Amino acid sequence: MCGIIGVTGRPSAVADIVAGLRRLEYRGYDSAGVVAQAGDRLGVVKRAGKLDRLVEALDGSPLEGAVGIGHTRWATHGAPNDENAHPHLDPTGRVAVVHNGIIENYRALRAELDGAVFASETDTEVVAHLVARELDASDGPDLLEAVRRVVGRLEGAYALCVMSDREPGTIVVARQQAPLIVAARDGVGFCASDVAALIEHTDTCAALLDGQIARVRAGAVEVVDADGAPAEPDTYRVDWDLSAAEKQGYEHFMLKEIHEQPTAVRETLLGHDDGAGNVLLDDLRIDPAVLARVDKVFILAAGTSLHAGMVGKLAIEHWAGVPVDVEVASEFRYRDPIVDARTLVIAYSQSGETIDTIAAAEHARDQGAPVIAVSNVVGSTLARMADGVLHTRAGPEVAVASTKAFTTQIVAGLLLGLYLAQRRDRLFPSEAADVLERLAVLPDLVRRVVEDDAAIVAAAERFRDVGYTMFIGRHGGLPIAYEGALKLKEVSYLHAEAFPAGEMKHGPIALIEPGALVVAVAPDDHVFPKLVSNVQEVRARGAAVLAVATEGSRAALEPHADVVLTVPDAPLELATPVLTVLPLQLYAYHVAVLRGADVDQPRNLAKTVTVE
Ligand code: M6R
């Protein structure tokens, strides 16, 4: 969840580190810090709070050095204060460490360092102590060897960057279940949590694999495995540039990313239609015969990706005729899921780094299930561990609140449903061609919605102070109700919950009283008449109703709702969620802005959740 970066071989590494931290801040923003080496000593500046506080401190007390490492923190062990901010140093100030992850056995390791004085409550600081002790060992190991010996004793997850004043110009990095990339270009060496931090320097990098350790120097990277033998990381190129990682005139990344959805949806659809009614998923790499034999599918995911997976379930069951369970990834491996070689696992993750989702997918794979990753990040851990990948092509998503990843994940789920149906002889090419042709109009429909938000802004102004909002939906509207509630709560901090509309009468309707707001996701689909009855039930009990309609359902809804937000009719019912979610993304955004919330960096959250 934290962001880490190291740079060596630049006249002022600190400026590059701060620029990189700015692009990693979405990973956590409880504190930020940097260490650099000028001459024979390490200089450290670190501050609780967002990166701007570190920048202010550096303005007052500049830090020089051609080599340095930096960190932006999402607190796990210890409060978000100056002391617990990274980097952490050993007591002599000669070894500095930044870390993303959790060292689970840090207490035992601390206890071994009898008499050592620790300056923080973190799990990380012990690593600096241990590396310093190794460097003092009688056989005189270099920094790479010292770090190798130490990580061999660590339990848990880590991406570590370590430097020492004894080896100026060198950064040693190590990875275990937390993302870490390295790169070398034009006489400079880099390491970072992800490529967004380095995109202005290079579009080619190498992802370390679990257990690998690397020595990063000016213009050179050397990788070894846990035994110290030369090893190969996974080299890849990204197909986006710096402008994609910047706000480009939008007030917030969330708004920019909402507006990028027409392009993101178009890109995700591209290249999967052979023109003869066959869905092409070239990176899937799973034997078609295996897919034909599948008798059960688990979709595993967290948060917004979970909601996209719920739409994927509808598509796969409808077209491919195989039962699908959608599971909260963090629960999956702690029960006894029935998984075998005829079970297909589809793991959805924008980042491809969510530890809950990766661990759940690994658990299923260990029992013989083939795994497909639906990921937005090329080279992500999930994409690399899976047997096959379907990449969403949303481009980098920076805002903590996921938007364009969601709509592209829905599109990916539709493509997977069609693809599986064809492998299982459930769909003629002419039928698939018809669906693909209809889907091709989706990007333009998405554009129409996001470019006209006047009615949504008016709704946000009207309901901005409603303390409790209940979202309801049925069938394809239900995942959108869940997603709408998640968006509102995470960016505006207003209490919001979602329920299947038909469940209201079994309990939740007791919460309705005058002053409550019910958001009904009510497209013109086969469950619309039932949903209208549910809307009438809550309105009769005094709730205000904000409905999301399609053109086909608008007239029927108007008598029963206080406000109706209308999106175009979708080209097919299963694609409707791509459109109905858009007003709810914009509604959450505008409510949050009106309430003065920090839209792109909501409290307590981080974009990429690499801890359990
Ligand atoms: O990167 P992932 O898709 O695996 O992330 C999963 C969730 O952490 C993520 O969707 C989260 O719920 C977002 N903040 C939602 O906006």
XYZ file of C-alpha atoms and ligand atoms in Angstrom:
628
model
C 0.000 0.000 0.000
C 2.960 2.292 0.432
C 4.872 3.725 -2.505
C 8.638 3.402 -2.737
C 11.166 4.782 -5.188
C 14.950 4.910 -5.537
C 17.123 6.846 -7.983
C 20.879 6.689 -8.454
C 23.123 8.492 -10.916
C 21.300 11.817 -11.245
C 22.810 15.169 -10.219
C 19.885 15.728 -7.869
C 18.215 12.435 -7.120
C 15.933 14.066 -4.542
C 14.022 16.112 -7.141
C 13.352 12.947 -9.152
C 12.355 11.040 -6.032
C 9.855 13.717 -5.000
C 8.421 13.822 -8.540
C 8.077 10.022 -8.446
C 6.471 10.099 -4.994
C 3.895 12.542 -6.379
C 2.794 9.783 -8.775
C 2.911 7.123 -6.087
C 0.948 9.103 -3.522
C -2.228 7.287 -4.522
C -0.732 4.245 -2.753
C -0.844 5.971 0.627
C -0.517 9.466 2.008
C -0.097 9.232 5.782
C 3.520 10.446 5.636
C 6.378 10.883 3.188
C 10.138 10.851 3.466
C 13.393 10.750 1.571
C 17.015 9.876 2.297
C 19.934 10.873 0.065
C 23.663 10.535 0.237
C 25.911 13.541 -0.334
C 29.574 13.018 0.537
C 29.977 10.338 3.160
C 26.730 10.742 5.066
C 23.040 9.994 4.676
C 20.640 12.920 5.067
C 16.994 12.289 5.916
C 13.873 14.449 5.796
C 10.457 12.957 6.616
C 7.111 14.332 7.652
C 3.704 13.071 8.728
C 0.928 14.076 6.341
C 0.814 14.373 2.601
C 3.737 14.839 0.277
C 3.322 18.630 0.297
C 4.491 18.686 3.902
C 7.681 16.905 2.889
C 8.141 19.345 0.002
C 7.782 22.301 2.404
C 10.362 20.730 4.706
C 12.762 20.161 1.811
C 12.319 23.785 0.726
C 13.513 24.870 4.155
C 16.264 22.295 4.368
C 17.334 21.067 0.920
C 18.794 17.612 0.606
C 21.546 16.948 -1.904
C 22.757 13.677 -3.338
C 23.093 11.672 -6.522
C 21.495 8.646 -4.868
C 18.440 8.397 -2.667
C 15.285 6.509 -1.765
C 11.814 7.809 -0.913
C 8.539 6.593 0.541
C 4.895 7.545 0.803
C 3.104 5.658 3.593
C -0.202 3.982 4.295
C 0.181 3.267 7.991
C 0.005 -0.325 9.254
C 2.308 -0.495 12.293
C 2.372 2.675 14.342
C 0.526 5.966 14.080
C 1.049 8.217 11.063
C 3.561 10.552 12.742
C 7.074 11.819 11.931
C 8.786 9.045 13.908
C 7.018 6.238 12.074
C 7.493 7.854 8.655
C 9.982 6.084 6.401
C 12.939 5.985 5.704
C 14.108 4.161 8.822
C 17.758 4.088 9.796
C 19.882 1.894 12.013
C 21.048 3.552 15.259
C 24.340 4.702 13.708
C 22.525 6.329 10.781
C 24.534 4.385 8.220
C 21.829 2.153 6.716
C 18.450 3.443 5.471
C 15.396 1.402 4.485
C 12.005 2.079 2.904
C 9.426 -0.676 2.812
C 6.027 -1.575 1.413
C 4.355 -4.568 3.070
C 4.309 -6.127 6.520
C 7.176 -7.934 8.245
C 5.123 -10.401 10.260
C 7.952 -11.638 12.510
C 9.329 -8.197 13.355
C 8.669 -8.608 17.075
C 10.747 -11.770 17.256
C 13.509 -10.136 15.242
C 13.489 -7.082 17.512
C 13.716 -9.311 20.555
C 16.844 -10.907 19.142
C 18.519 -7.506 18.930
C 18.874 -7.424 22.668
C 19.379 -3.901 23.965
C 18.833 -2.186 20.626
C 16.986 1.110 20.837
C 14.253 1.619 18.267
C 13.174 5.059 17.149
C 9.766 4.014 15.757
C 6.926 1.557 16.318
C 7.185 0.190 12.784
C 7.836 -3.334 11.596
C 10.345 -1.878 9.109
C 12.989 -0.389 11.362
C 14.295 -3.773 12.423
C 15.443 -4.382 8.834
C 17.794 -1.380 8.999
C 19.233 -2.705 12.286
C 19.726 -6.184 10.855
C 21.374 -4.986 7.633
C 23.762 -2.771 9.622
C 24.726 -5.761 11.778
C 25.334 -7.907 8.705
C 27.539 -5.210 7.189
C 29.670 -5.379 10.354
C 30.064 -9.159 10.061
C 33.647 -10.403 10.050
C 33.470 -11.722 6.466
C 32.687 -8.176 5.230
C 29.664 -8.739 2.984
C 28.689 -6.033 0.529
C 25.248 -4.427 0.713
C 23.638 -6.935 -1.673
C 24.861 -9.872 0.370
C 23.895 -8.219 3.658
C 20.355 -7.621 2.409
C 20.168 -11.172 1.000
C 21.036 -12.610 4.412
C 18.473 -10.420 6.148
C 15.544 -11.049 3.811
C 16.134 -14.761 4.259
C 14.975 -14.247 7.824
C 11.912 -12.112 7.100
C 8.368 -13.470 7.150
C 5.553 -11.606 5.459
C 5.347 -9.363 2.438
C 7.866 -6.771 1.411
C 9.253 -4.580 -1.282
C 12.388 -3.112 0.276
C 14.863 -0.453 -0.867
C 18.053 -0.251 1.164
C 21.068 2.046 0.947
C 24.186 2.459 3.030
C 26.825 5.162 3.269
C 29.415 2.413 2.876
C 28.418 1.808 -0.735
C 27.700 5.215 -2.229
C 25.654 5.089 -5.412
C 24.158 1.645 -4.701
C 20.557 0.806 -3.854
C 19.671 -2.789 -3.027
C 16.058 -3.882 -3.440
C 14.210 -7.083 -2.541
C 10.738 -8.346 -3.297
C 8.365 -10.809 -1.662
C 4.636 -10.500 -2.455
C 4.757 -6.750 -3.020
C 5.342 -5.060 -6.355
C 8.786 -3.748 -7.227
C 10.245 -2.737 -10.577
C 13.781 -1.814 -11.587
C 15.117 0.027 -14.629
C 18.343 1.484 -15.979
C 18.596 4.129 -18.638
C 21.069 6.784 -19.777
C 23.461 6.242 -16.914
C 20.729 6.303 -14.241
C 19.343 3.438 -12.138
C 15.772 3.344 -10.846
C 13.528 1.239 -8.643
C 9.893 1.860 -7.698
C 6.611 0.316 -6.651
C 5.206 0.861 -10.099
C 6.045 2.334 -13.445
C 3.924 5.459 -12.920
C 6.748 6.785 -10.749
C 9.300 6.372 -13.534
C 7.271 7.056 -16.658
C 8.998 10.358 -17.399
C 12.335 8.534 -17.464
C 11.567 5.214 -19.130
C 8.766 3.077 -20.542
C 10.741 -0.155 -20.182
C 11.257 -1.783 -16.841
C 11.651 -5.145 -15.187
C 9.376 -6.511 -12.482
C 11.273 -8.451 -9.828
C 9.823 -11.850 -9.034
C 9.231 -13.114 -5.507
C 12.521 -13.885 -3.795
C 14.622 -11.806 -6.170
C 17.073 -9.185 -4.965
C 18.661 -6.511 -7.161
C 21.586 -4.145 -6.974
C 20.706 -0.872 -8.696
C 23.561 1.395 -9.722
C 23.936 4.308 -12.110
C 22.912 2.826 -15.466
C 23.018 -0.816 -14.363
C 20.828 -3.364 -12.591
C 21.979 -6.788 -11.448
C 19.420 -9.340 -10.232
C 19.999 -12.436 -8.116
C 17.729 -15.041 -6.592
C 17.367 -15.866 -2.912
C 20.521 -18.019 -3.099
C 22.545 -15.256 -4.694
C 22.618 -16.867 -8.164
C 22.055 -14.613 -11.220
C 18.349 -14.339 -12.043
C 16.096 -12.849 -14.703
C 13.313 -10.463 -13.793
C 10.263 -10.024 -16.028
C 10.962 -7.194 -18.498
C 8.086 -5.334 -20.122
C 7.133 -2.102 -21.831
C 4.200 0.131 -21.027
C 2.094 1.575 -23.820
C 1.128 4.857 -22.162
C 3.106 7.998 -21.438
C 3.513 10.773 -18.905
C 0.418 12.689 -20.028
C -1.768 9.703 -19.101
C -0.524 9.935 -15.509
C -1.283 13.665 -15.159
C -4.504 15.607 -14.588
C -4.475 17.372 -17.957
C -6.486 20.353 -16.754
C -9.108 18.435 -14.768
C -9.565 19.470 -11.161
C -9.256 15.883 -9.961
C -8.003 12.567 -11.315
C -11.400 11.041 -10.527
C -13.138 13.467 -12.893
C -10.490 13.016 -15.563
C -10.835 9.248 -15.328
C -14.638 9.408 -15.517
C -14.232 11.390 -18.741
C -11.715 8.916 -20.122
C -14.303 6.141 -20.143
C -15.401 6.461 -23.778
C -11.802 5.878 -24.847
C -11.161 3.234 -22.210
C -14.228 1.231 -23.236
C -13.349 1.568 -26.927
C -9.763 0.424 -26.332
C -10.899 -2.539 -24.253
C -13.238 -3.701 -27.004
C -10.630 -3.289 -29.732
C -8.975 -6.291 -31.308
C -11.319 -8.949 -29.942
C -13.549 -9.309 -33.008
C -12.221 -11.269 -35.993
C -14.990 -9.906 -38.196
C -16.484 -13.386 -38.656
C -18.255 -13.700 -35.343
C -15.388 -15.107 -33.293
C -14.227 -13.514 -30.085
C -10.430 -13.335 -29.946
C -8.709 -13.322 -26.567
C -5.093 -13.807 -27.591
C -3.510 -13.551 -24.139
C -5.794 -16.160 -22.609
C -3.383 -19.007 -23.327
C -5.677 -21.643 -21.799
C -6.357 -24.766 -23.833
C -9.881 -24.384 -25.340
C -10.558 -28.018 -24.385
C -9.987 -27.101 -20.731
C -12.469 -24.242 -20.987
C -14.996 -26.505 -22.694
C -14.851 -28.909 -19.722
C -15.296 -26.293 -16.984
C -18.312 -27.028 -14.801
C -18.065 -24.111 -12.358
C -16.585 -20.618 -12.297
C -15.405 -18.583 -9.322
C -14.972 -14.861 -9.839
C -12.646 -13.523 -7.135
C -12.151 -9.820 -6.487
C -12.373 -6.945 -3.998
C -14.187 -3.618 -3.879
C -15.163 -2.149 -7.193
C -13.654 -5.095 -9.060
C -16.010 -7.362 -7.114
C -18.980 -5.378 -8.396
C -17.711 -5.676 -11.977
C -17.404 -9.414 -11.353
C -21.099 -9.519 -10.413
C -21.949 -8.290 -13.902
C -19.494 -10.828 -15.339
C -21.448 -13.582 -13.570
C -24.648 -12.544 -15.342
C -22.913 -12.584 -18.728
C -21.159 -15.925 -18.249
C -24.221 -17.691 -16.895
C -26.396 -16.237 -19.662
C -24.149 -17.002 -22.621
C -21.869 -19.835 -21.480
C -24.422 -21.643 -19.320
C -22.019 -22.471 -16.505
C -22.680 -21.650 -12.836
C -20.675 -18.725 -11.469
C -20.037 -17.744 -7.850
C -18.689 -14.260 -7.155
C -16.566 -14.283 -4.012
C -15.004 -11.658 -1.796
C -11.354 -12.577 -2.314
C -10.325 -11.995 1.299
C -12.778 -14.677 2.464
C -12.189 -17.297 -0.196
C -9.090 -19.099 1.014
C -10.129 -19.141 4.649
C -13.076 -21.433 4.076
C -13.175 -24.722 2.179
C -14.065 -23.824 -1.400
C -14.710 -26.825 -3.626
C -12.181 -26.359 -6.419
C -10.679 -28.785 -8.927
C -9.314 -28.849 -12.476
C -12.807 -28.322 -13.885
C -13.238 -25.097 -11.919
C -12.302 -21.913 -13.724
C -11.156 -18.983 -11.599
C -11.424 -15.459 -12.964
C -9.661 -12.912 -10.753
C -10.554 -9.285 -11.384
C -8.112 -6.629 -10.195
C -7.431 -3.205 -11.654
C -3.963 -3.056 -10.139
C -3.229 -6.758 -10.280
C -1.490 -6.237 -6.934
C -4.334 -6.695 -4.423
C -2.927 -9.280 -2.059
C -6.355 -10.695 -1.130
C -7.155 -11.397 -4.763
C -3.723 -12.801 -5.611
C -3.735 -15.086 -2.578
C -7.244 -16.353 -3.351
C -6.294 -17.065 -6.981
C -3.134 -18.882 -5.861
C -5.173 -20.950 -3.434
C -7.471 -22.076 -6.245
C -4.602 -22.721 -8.630
C -2.902 -24.907 -6.029
C -5.996 -27.121 -6.216
C -5.729 -27.443 -9.985
C -7.980 -24.672 -11.237
C -6.906 -22.672 -14.286
C -6.795 -18.945 -13.484
C -7.660 -16.033 -15.743
C -6.662 -12.534 -14.618
C -8.673 -9.496 -15.644
C -6.177 -6.740 -14.941
C -5.515 -3.185 -16.044
C -1.770 -3.294 -15.409
C 0.494 -5.079 -17.836
C 3.132 -7.028 -15.934
C 1.201 -6.958 -12.643
C 1.723 -9.778 -10.162
C -1.736 -11.210 -10.812
C -1.267 -11.080 -14.586
C 2.035 -12.923 -14.257
C 0.788 -15.635 -11.920
C -2.352 -16.372 -13.947
C -2.549 -18.931 -16.747
C -4.193 -16.379 -18.988
C -4.874 -12.650 -18.969
C -7.516 -10.358 -20.331
C -6.186 -6.824 -20.064
C -8.577 -3.957 -19.660
C -7.162 -1.014 -21.548
C -8.229 1.836 -19.318
C -4.770 3.389 -19.005
C -3.344 4.288 -15.609
C -6.008 4.847 -12.953
C -4.710 7.200 -10.277
C -7.777 8.288 -8.257
C -8.393 6.029 -5.276
C -12.033 5.783 -6.331
C -12.070 3.402 -9.254
C -14.191 4.443 -12.255
C -12.788 3.678 -15.696
C -11.379 0.391 -14.441
C -14.916 -0.637 -13.500
C -16.588 -0.008 -16.841
C -13.741 -1.681 -18.708
C -13.907 -4.672 -16.366
C -17.591 -5.017 -17.239
C -16.671 -4.988 -20.928
C -14.006 -7.616 -20.261
C -16.606 -9.773 -18.501
C -18.912 -9.540 -21.510
C -16.080 -10.609 -23.836
C -15.222 -13.500 -21.538
C -18.856 -14.603 -21.442
C -18.974 -14.675 -25.238
C -15.606 -16.391 -25.506
C -16.523 -19.122 -23.018
C -19.867 -19.604 -24.757
C -18.064 -20.213 -28.052
C -15.613 -22.671 -26.486
C -18.637 -24.533 -25.133
C -20.579 -24.463 -28.424
C -23.350 -22.359 -26.963
C -23.221 -19.470 -29.397
C -23.192 -19.397 -33.197
C -20.747 -17.000 -34.858
C -23.705 -15.045 -36.226
C -25.023 -14.516 -32.679
C -21.624 -13.448 -31.364
C -21.165 -11.139 -34.364
C -24.483 -9.509 -33.575
C -23.488 -8.899 -29.948
C -20.055 -7.552 -30.906
C -21.621 -5.211 -33.419
C -23.996 -3.859 -30.811
C -21.209 -3.429 -28.252
C -19.281 -1.277 -30.721
C -21.675 1.626 -30.113
C -21.073 1.622 -26.345
C -18.179 4.160 -26.329
C -20.363 6.800 -27.987
C -23.193 6.190 -25.535
C -20.735 6.503 -22.635
C -19.528 9.799 -24.100
C -23.074 11.178 -24.231
C -23.553 10.533 -20.518
C -20.252 11.851 -19.184
C -20.319 14.982 -21.319
C -23.655 16.204 -19.975
C -23.681 16.241 -16.193
C -25.892 19.301 -15.509
C -28.771 17.237 -14.077
C -26.336 15.217 -11.980
C -24.776 18.375 -10.507
C -28.279 19.647 -9.660
C -29.085 16.348 -7.918
C -25.819 16.513 -5.977
C -26.659 20.052 -4.839
C -30.134 18.970 -3.751
C -29.070 15.876 -1.797
C -25.537 16.809 -0.682
C -26.402 16.814 3.022
C -28.611 13.733 3.196
C -26.994 11.646 5.912
C -28.209 8.223 4.801
C -28.577 6.975 1.252
C -29.875 3.540 0.355
C -29.110 2.197 -3.116
C -31.369 -0.475 -4.590
C -31.366 -2.471 -7.791
C -32.191 -5.830 -9.343
C -30.342 -8.076 -11.809
C -27.808 -5.881 -13.699
C -28.877 -2.914 -11.583
C -27.798 -4.586 -8.334
C -24.031 -4.492 -8.919
C -24.498 -0.855 -9.891
C -26.361 -0.172 -6.649
C -23.407 -1.682 -4.733
C -20.941 0.308 -6.782
C -22.914 3.551 -6.439
C -22.992 3.150 -2.648
C -19.263 2.373 -2.500
C -18.414 5.421 -4.627
C -20.518 7.743 -2.477
C -19.188 6.513 0.852
C -15.534 6.439 -0.138
C -15.314 9.946 -1.586
C -17.961 11.878 0.372
C -17.889 9.940 3.696
C -21.711 9.897 3.675
C -23.360 6.736 4.972
C -24.552 4.688 2.006
C -25.610 1.048 1.690
C -26.937 -1.061 -1.146
C -29.565 -3.800 -1.089
C -31.250 -6.028 -3.637
C -34.538 -4.188 -4.132
C -36.535 -7.353 -3.447
C -34.814 -7.781 -0.087
C -36.031 -4.437 1.246
C -39.258 -5.899 2.568
C -37.277 -8.518 4.513
C -35.685 -5.933 6.812
C -33.840 -2.942 5.359
C -37.054 -1.035 4.662
C -37.274 -0.480 8.421
C -34.490 2.073 7.968
C -36.626 4.231 5.712
C -38.094 7.347 7.265
C -38.834 10.818 5.950
C -35.542 12.469 4.992
C -33.838 9.294 3.770
C -32.733 9.118 0.161
C -33.169 6.012 -1.967
C -31.211 5.748 -5.197
C -32.925 3.271 -7.495
C -31.031 1.822 -10.438
C -33.964 1.315 -12.774
C -33.148 0.622 -16.414
C -35.698 -0.684 -18.881
C -34.917 -4.367 -18.357
C -36.894 -7.533 -17.649
C -37.136 -6.790 -13.915
C -38.187 -3.156 -14.284
C -41.873 -3.632 -13.284
C -40.783 -5.334 -10.049
C -38.328 -2.549 -9.297
C -40.996 0.126 -9.772
C -43.069 -1.591 -7.081
C -40.076 -1.461 -4.712
C -39.596 2.237 -5.472
C -43.240 2.901 -4.646
C -42.826 1.049 -1.341
C -39.986 3.295 -0.144
C -41.624 6.462 -1.434
C -44.804 5.599 0.471
C -42.681 5.622 3.633
C -41.325 9.097 3.096
C -38.018 8.554 1.280
C -36.938 10.851 -1.502
C -36.152 8.857 -4.650
C -33.331 9.536 -7.081
C -33.720 7.152 -10.003
C -31.250 6.205 -12.691
C -33.313 5.375 -15.738
C -32.700 4.484 -19.338
C -34.604 6.309 -22.066
C -36.998 3.360 -22.193
C -37.860 3.452 -18.481
C -37.864 7.196 -17.864
C -41.542 7.952 -18.502
C -42.717 5.092 -16.301
C -40.444 6.193 -13.469
C -41.162 9.890 -13.426
C -44.374 9.692 -11.372
C -42.536 7.729 -8.675
C -39.247 9.612 -8.323
C -38.163 13.048 -7.141
C -35.311 13.162 -9.640
C -34.704 10.952 -12.671
C -31.251 10.814 -14.259
C -31.487 9.258 -17.698
C -28.891 7.391 -19.731
C -29.344 6.102 -23.297
C -30.810 2.654 -23.868
C -27.962 0.159 -24.041
C -27.453 -1.908 -27.190
C -28.115 -5.052 -25.125
C -29.406 -5.581 -21.624
C -26.166 -7.067 -20.268
C -24.260 -3.929 -21.304
C -26.652 -1.600 -19.462
C -24.492 -1.477 -16.280
C -21.728 0.250 -18.272
C -24.134 3.179 -18.693
C -26.149 3.200 -15.470
C -23.032 3.448 -13.309
C -21.898 6.688 -14.966
C -24.407 9.070 -13.313
C -23.597 7.498 -9.946
C -19.848 8.018 -10.405
C -20.512 11.658 -11.272
C -23.041 12.039 -8.451
C -20.535 10.770 -5.859
C -17.864 13.029 -7.331
C -19.991 16.191 -7.212
C -21.357 15.481 -3.721
C -17.778 15.033 -2.496
C -16.613 18.267 -4.114
C -19.591 20.172 -2.687
C -18.804 18.802 0.761
C -15.158 19.821 0.461
C -13.835 16.258 0.655
C -10.429 15.265 -0.662
C -11.747 13.462 -3.736
C -8.578 11.841 -5.044
C -7.143 10.896 -1.671
C -10.035 9.961 0.645
C -9.207 9.493 4.295
C -7.967 6.088 5.481
C -7.794 4.624 1.975
C -5.076 3.706 -0.486
C -5.413 2.739 -4.108
C -3.468 -0.490 -4.124
C -4.045 -2.742 -1.163
C -1.021 -4.989 -0.787
C -1.664 -6.019 2.815
C -4.224 -8.432 4.216
O -6.768 -3.060 -7.809
P -8.024 -3.826 -7.435
O -9.053 -3.749 -8.503
O -7.752 -5.223 -7.007
O -8.585 -3.048 -6.168
C -9.686 -3.556 -5.479
C -10.230 -2.539 -4.498
O -9.273 -2.216 -3.535
C -10.689 -1.251 -5.200
O -11.622 -1.521 -6.197
C -11.302 -0.288 -4.180
O -12.488 -0.804 -3.678
C -11.522 1.085 -4.797
N -11.132 2.107 -3.870
C -12.925 1.346 -5.177
O -13.132 2.619 -5.694
